[in-house]
CSV table of C-alpha atoms in Angstrom, one decimal:
chain,number,residue,atom,x,y,z
A,1362,UNK,CA,6.9,-15.7,-12.5
A,1363,UNK,CA,5.4,-13.6,-15.3
A,1364,UNK,CA,2.7,-16.2,-16.0
A,1365,UNK,CA,1.9,-16.4,-12.2
A,1366,UNK,CA,1.6,-12.6,-12.0
A,1367,UNK,CA,-0.8,-12.5,-14.9
A,1368,UNK,CA,-2.8,-15.3,-13.4
A,1369,UNK,CA,-3.0,-13.6,-10.0
A,1370,UNK,CA,-3.9,-10.3,-11.6
A,1371,UNK,CA,-6.6,-11.9,-13.6
A,1372,UNK,CA,-8.0,-13.6,-10.5
A,1373,UNK,CA,-8.0,-10.2,-8.7
A,1374,UNK,CA,-9.7,-8.5,-11.6
A,1375,UNK,CA,-12.4,-11.1,-12.0
A,1376,UNK,CA,-13.1,-11.6,-8.3
A,1377,UNK,CA,-13.8,-7.9,-7.8
A,1378,UNK,CA,-11.9,-8.1,-4.5
A,1379,UNK,CA,-10.1,-4.9,-5.6
A,1380,UNK,CA,-13.4,-3.0,-5.3
A,1381,UNK,CA,-13.6,-2.5,-1.5
A,1382,UNK,CA,-10.0,-1.2,-1.2
A,1383,UNK,CA,-10.5,1.0,-4.2
A,1384,UNK,CA,-13.7,2.5,-2.6
A,1385,UNK,CA,-11.9,2.9,0.7
A,1386,UNK,CA,-9.1,4.8,-0.9
A,1387,UNK,CA,-11.5,6.9,-2.9
A,1388,UNK,CA,-13.4,7.7,0.3
A,1389,UNK,CA,-10.2,8.7,2.1
A,1390,UNK,CA,-9.3,11.1,-0.8
A,1391,UNK,CA,-12.9,12.4,-1.1
A,1392,UNK,CA,-13.0,13.2,2.6
A,1393,UNK,CA,-9.5,14.5,3.2
A,1394,UNK,CA,-8.4,16.1,-0.1
A,1395,UNK,CA,-10.1,19.3,-1.2
A,1396,UNK,CA,-9.4,21.6,-4.1
A,1397,UNK,CA,-7.1,24.4,-3.1
A,1398,UNK,CA,-5.5,22.8,0.0
A,1399,UNK,CA,-1.7,23.0,0.4
A,1400,UNK,CA,-0.1,20.4,-1.9
A,1401,UNK,CA,2.3,18.8,0.5
A,1402,UNK,CA,-0.3,18.3,3.2
A,1403,UNK,CA,-2.7,16.7,0.8
A,1404,UNK,CA,0.1,14.5,-0.7
A,1405,UNK,CA,0.9,13.3,2.8
A,1406,UNK,CA,-2.7,12.5,3.6
A,1407,UNK,CA,-3.1,10.6,0.3
A,1408,UNK,CA,0.1,8.6,0.9
A,1409,UNK,CA,-0.9,7.7,4.5
A,1410,UNK,CA,-4.3,6.5,3.3
A,1411,UNK,CA,-2.6,4.0,1.0
A,1412,UNK,CA,-1.1,2.0,3.8
A,1413,UNK,CA,-4.2,0.2,5.1
A,1414,UNK,CA,-5.4,-0.1,1.5
A,1415,UNK,CA,-2.2,-2.0,0.5
A,1416,UNK,CA,-2.6,-4.3,3.5
A,1417,UNK,CA,-6.2,-5.0,2.5
A,1418,UNK,CA,-5.1,-5.8,-1.1
A,1419,UNK,CA,-2.5,-8.3,0.2
A,1420,UNK,CA,-5.2,-10.1,2.1
A,1421,UNK,CA,-7.5,-10.1,-0.9
A,1422,UNK,CA,-4.8,-11.6,-3.1
A,1423,UNK,CA,-3.5,-14.2,-0.8
A,1424,UNK,CA,-6.9,-15.5,0.0
A,1425,UNK,CA,-8.6,-15.2,-3.4
A,1426,UNK,CA,-7.6,-18.5,-5.0
A,1427,UNK,CA,-9.7,-21.6,-4.4
A,1428,UNK,CA,-7.8,-24.2,-2.4
A,1429,UNK,CA,-7.8,-26.7,-5.2
A,1430,UNK,CA,-6.5,-24.2,-7.8
A,1431,UNK,CA,-3.8,-23.1,-5.3
A,1432,UNK,CA,-2.7,-26.7,-4.7
A,1433,UNK,CA,-2.4,-27.2,-8.5
A,1434,UNK,CA,-0.4,-24.1,-9.0
A,1435,UNK,CA,1.8,-25.0,-6.0
A,1436,UNK,CA,2.4,-28.4,-7.3
A,1437,UNK,CA,3.5,-27.0,-10.6
A,1438,UNK,CA,5.8,-24.1,-9.5
A,1439,UNK,CA,6.1,-24.4,-5.7
A,1440,UNK,CA,3.9,-22.8,-3.0
A,1441,UNK,CA,6.5,-20.1,-2.3
A,1442,UNK,CA,6.4,-18.8,-5.8
A,1443,UNK,CA,2.6,-18.8,-5.8
A,1444,UNK,CA,2.5,-16.9,-2.6
A,1445,UNK,CA,5.1,-14.4,-3.9
A,1446,UNK,CA,3.1,-13.8,-7.0
A,1447,UNK,CA,0.0,-13.0,-4.8
A,1448,UNK,CA,1.9,-10.5,-2.7
A,1449,UNK,CA,3.5,-8.8,-5.7
A,1450,UNK,CA,0.1,-8.6,-7.4
A,1451,UNK,CA,-1.3,-6.8,-4.4
A,1452,UNK,CA,1.7,-4.4,-4.2
A,1453,UNK,CA,1.3,-3.7,-7.9
A,1454,UNK,CA,-2.4,-2.8,-7.4
A,1455,UNK,CA,-1.5,-0.6,-4.5
A,1456,UNK,CA,1.1,1.2,-6.5
A,1457,UNK,CA,-1.4,1.9,-9.3
A,1458,UNK,CA,-3.8,3.4,-6.8
A,1459,UNK,CA,-1.0,5.4,-5.2
A,1460,UNK,CA,0.2,6.8,-8.5
A,1461,UNK,CA,-3.3,7.8,-9.5
A,1462,UNK,CA,-4.0,9.3,-6.1
A,1463,UNK,CA,-0.8,11.3,-6.2
A,1464,UNK,CA,-1.4,12.7,-9.6
A,1465,UNK,CA,-5.0,13.6,-8.7
A,1466,UNK,CA,-3.8,15.4,-5.5
A,1467,UNK,CA,-1.1,17.3,-7.4
A,1468,UNK,CA,-3.7,18.4,-10.0
A,1469,UNK,CA,-6.2,19.8,-7.5
A,1470,UNK,CA,-4.0,21.1,-4.7
A,1471,UNK,CA,-2.7,24.6,-4.1
A,1472,UNK,CA,1.1,24.7,-4.9
A,1473,UNK,CA,1.9,26.8,-1.8
A,1474,UNK,CA,3.0,26.2,1.8
A,1475,UNK,CA,0.4,25.8,4.6
A,1476,UNK,CA,0.4,29.6,5.2
A,1477,UNK,CA,0.0,30.2,1.5
A,1478,UNK,CA,3.0,32.5,1.4
A,1479,UNK,CA,5.7,30.5,-0.4
A,1480,UNK,CA,5.3,28.6,-3.6
A,1481,UNK,CA,6.0,24.9,-3.8
A,1482,UNK,CA,7.4,23.5,-7.1
A,1483,UNK,CA,4.7,21.0,-8.3
A,1484,UNK,CA,7.1,18.5,-10.1
A,1485,UNK,CA,9.3,18.1,-7.0
A,1486,UNK,CA,6.3,17.9,-4.7
A,1487,UNK,CA,4.7,15.2,-7.0
A,1488,UNK,CA,7.9,13.1,-7.0
A,1489,UNK,CA,8.1,13.5,-3.2
A,1490,UNK,CA,4.5,12.5,-2.8
A,1491,UNK,CA,4.9,9.5,-5.1
A,1492,UNK,CA,7.9,8.3,-3.1
A,1493,UNK,CA,6.0,8.6,0.1
A,1494,UNK,CA,3.1,6.7,-1.4
A,1495,UNK,CA,5.4,4.0,-2.5
A,1496,UNK,CA,6.9,3.8,1.1
A,1497,UNK,CA,3.4,3.5,2.6
A,1498,UNK,CA,2.4,0.9,0.0
A,1499,UNK,CA,5.5,-1.2,0.8
A,1500,UNK,CA,4.9,-1.0,4.6
A,1501,UNK,CA,1.2,-1.9,4.1
A,1502,UNK,CA,2.4,-4.9,2.0
A,1503,UNK,CA,4.6,-6.0,4.9
A,1504,UNK,CA,1.7,-5.7,7.3
A,1505,UNK,CA,-0.5,-7.7,4.9
A,1506,UNK,CA,2.2,-10.4,4.4
A,1507,UNK,CA,2.7,-10.9,8.2
A,1508,UNK,CA,-0.9,-10.8,9.3
A,1509,UNK,CA,-2.5,-13.2,6.8
A,1510,UNK,CA,-1.8,-16.7,5.5
A,1511,UNK,CA,0.3,-18.6,6.0
A,1512,UNK,CA,1.1,-17.0,9.4
A,1513,UNK,CA,-2.5,-16.3,10.4
A,1514,UNK,CA,-5.0,-18.5,8.6
A,1515,UNK,CA,-8.2,-17.8,10.4
A,1516,UNK,CA,-10.1,-14.7,9.4
A,1517,UNK,CA,-11.1,-14.1,13.0
A,1518,UNK,CA,-7.4,-13.5,13.8
A,1519,UNK,CA,-6.1,-12.3,10.5
A,1520,UNK,CA,-8.5,-9.4,9.8
A,1521,UNK,CA,-8.3,-7.7,13.3
A,1522,UNK,CA,-4.5,-8.2,13.2
A,1523,UNK,CA,-4.2,-6.6,9.8
A,1524,UNK,CA,-6.3,-3.6,10.9
A,1525,UNK,CA,-4.5,-3.1,14.2
A,1526,UNK,CA,-1.0,-3.5,12.7
A,1527,UNK,CA,-1.9,-1.1,9.8
A,1528,UNK,CA,-3.1,1.5,12.4
A,1529,UNK,CA,0.0,1.1,14.6
A,1530,UNK,CA,2.6,1.5,11.8
A,1531,UNK,CA,0.7,4.5,10.5
A,1532,UNK,CA,0.9,6.4,13.8
A,1533,UNK,CA,4.0,5.0,15.5
A,1534,UNK,CA,6.8,7.6,15.7
A,1535,UNK,CA,9.4,5.0,14.8
A,1536,UNK,CA,7.5,4.0,11.6
A,1537,UNK,CA,9.3,4.9,8.4
A,1538,UNK,CA,6.0,5.5,6.7
A,1539,UNK,CA,5.0,7.9,9.4
A,1540,UNK,CA,8.4,9.6,9.0
A,1541,UNK,CA,7.9,10.1,5.3
A,1542,UNK,CA,4.4,11.5,5.8
A,1543,UNK,CA,5.5,13.8,8.6
A,1544,UNK,CA,8.3,15.0,6.3
A,1545,UNK,CA,5.7,16.2,3.8
A,1546,UNK,CA,3.7,17.9,6.5
A,1547,UNK,CA,6.8,19.6,7.9
A,1548,UNK,CA,7.8,20.7,4.4
A,1549,UNK,CA,4.4,22.3,4.0
A,1550,UNK,CA,5.3,24.6,6.9
A,1551,UNK,CA,9.0,25.2,6.1
A,1552,UNK,CA,8.6,25.5,2.3
A,1553,UNK,CA,11.0,22.7,1.5
A,1554,UNK,CA,10.2,19.6,-0.4
A,1555,UNK,CA,11.6,16.4,1.3
A,1556,UNK,CA,12.8,13.3,-0.6
A,1557,UNK,CA,12.0,10.3,1.7
A,1558,UNK,CA,14.8,8.1,0.5
A,1559,UNK,CA,15.7,6.6,3.8
A,1560,UNK,CA,12.0,5.7,4.7
A,1561,UNK,CA,11.6,4.3,1.2
A,1562,UNK,CA,14.7,2.0,1.7
A,1563,UNK,CA,13.5,0.9,5.2
A,1564,UNK,CA,10.0,0.1,4.0
A,1565,UNK,CA,11.4,-1.7,1.0
A,1566,UNK,CA,13.5,-3.8,3.4
A,1567,UNK,CA,10.5,-4.5,5.6
A,1568,UNK,CA,8.3,-5.5,2.7
A,1569,UNK,CA,11.1,-7.8,1.3
A,1570,UNK,CA,11.7,-9.4,4.7
A,1571,UNK,CA,8.0,-10.0,5.5
A,1572,UNK,CA,7.3,-11.4,2.1
A,1573,UNK,CA,10.3,-13.7,2.2
A,1574,UNK,CA,9.2,-15.0,5.6
A,1575,UNK,CA,5.6,-15.6,4.4
A,1576,UNK,CA,6.8,-17.4,1.3
A,1577,UNK,CA,9.2,-19.6,3.3
A,1578,UNK,CA,6.4,-20.5,5.7
A,1579,UNK,CA,4.1,-21.1,2.8
A,1580,UNK,CA,6.5,-23.7,1.4
A,1581,UNK,CA,6.8,-25.5,4.7
A,1582,UNK,CA,3.1,-25.6,5.6
A,1583,UNK,CA,1.9,-26.7,2.2
């Protein structure tokens, strides 16, 4: 699996398919994060922006390999393992972006509540923001795994489905990613720093289940 991950990471780096998601995430941060804004609000915004970016990265990774090269790799180690390496590479890229975005927000934001009356501890806020970003990346990975190959092979179906699903799980009240982001926003008003452990566990389970399903179908349809 280590060799597969290195192979998929090299493909992603050389294909420059990481560039559009990176630019999208940078645009989100550039528009929504300003110096001096309340730290928890900004961390919530940065984490929420990572969800569609993670879904996009999954699509980039599972479709980046030429068909002949993918067939060779599948023959050597199995199509399920090849697909798993693609999804894990996308998740890793999303986590790198999320970590960088969280640290940037923590550095430029105002460590106070939304009313600027109560101080927020920066280390705790940064950990909370990072956990929320991980939760959003995991749910975005689940969306990408379910809305692309092998479940949806045609771009005309896969791309709109990915965009719509990412939007729905971002705003739906029952979404664990939404709950984690809302916790940060609520904490910015109450002066408490939430630790989104339950949303993190739920999104981890969602990502694992979606990826397992995609890998299983990849093996059957190859």
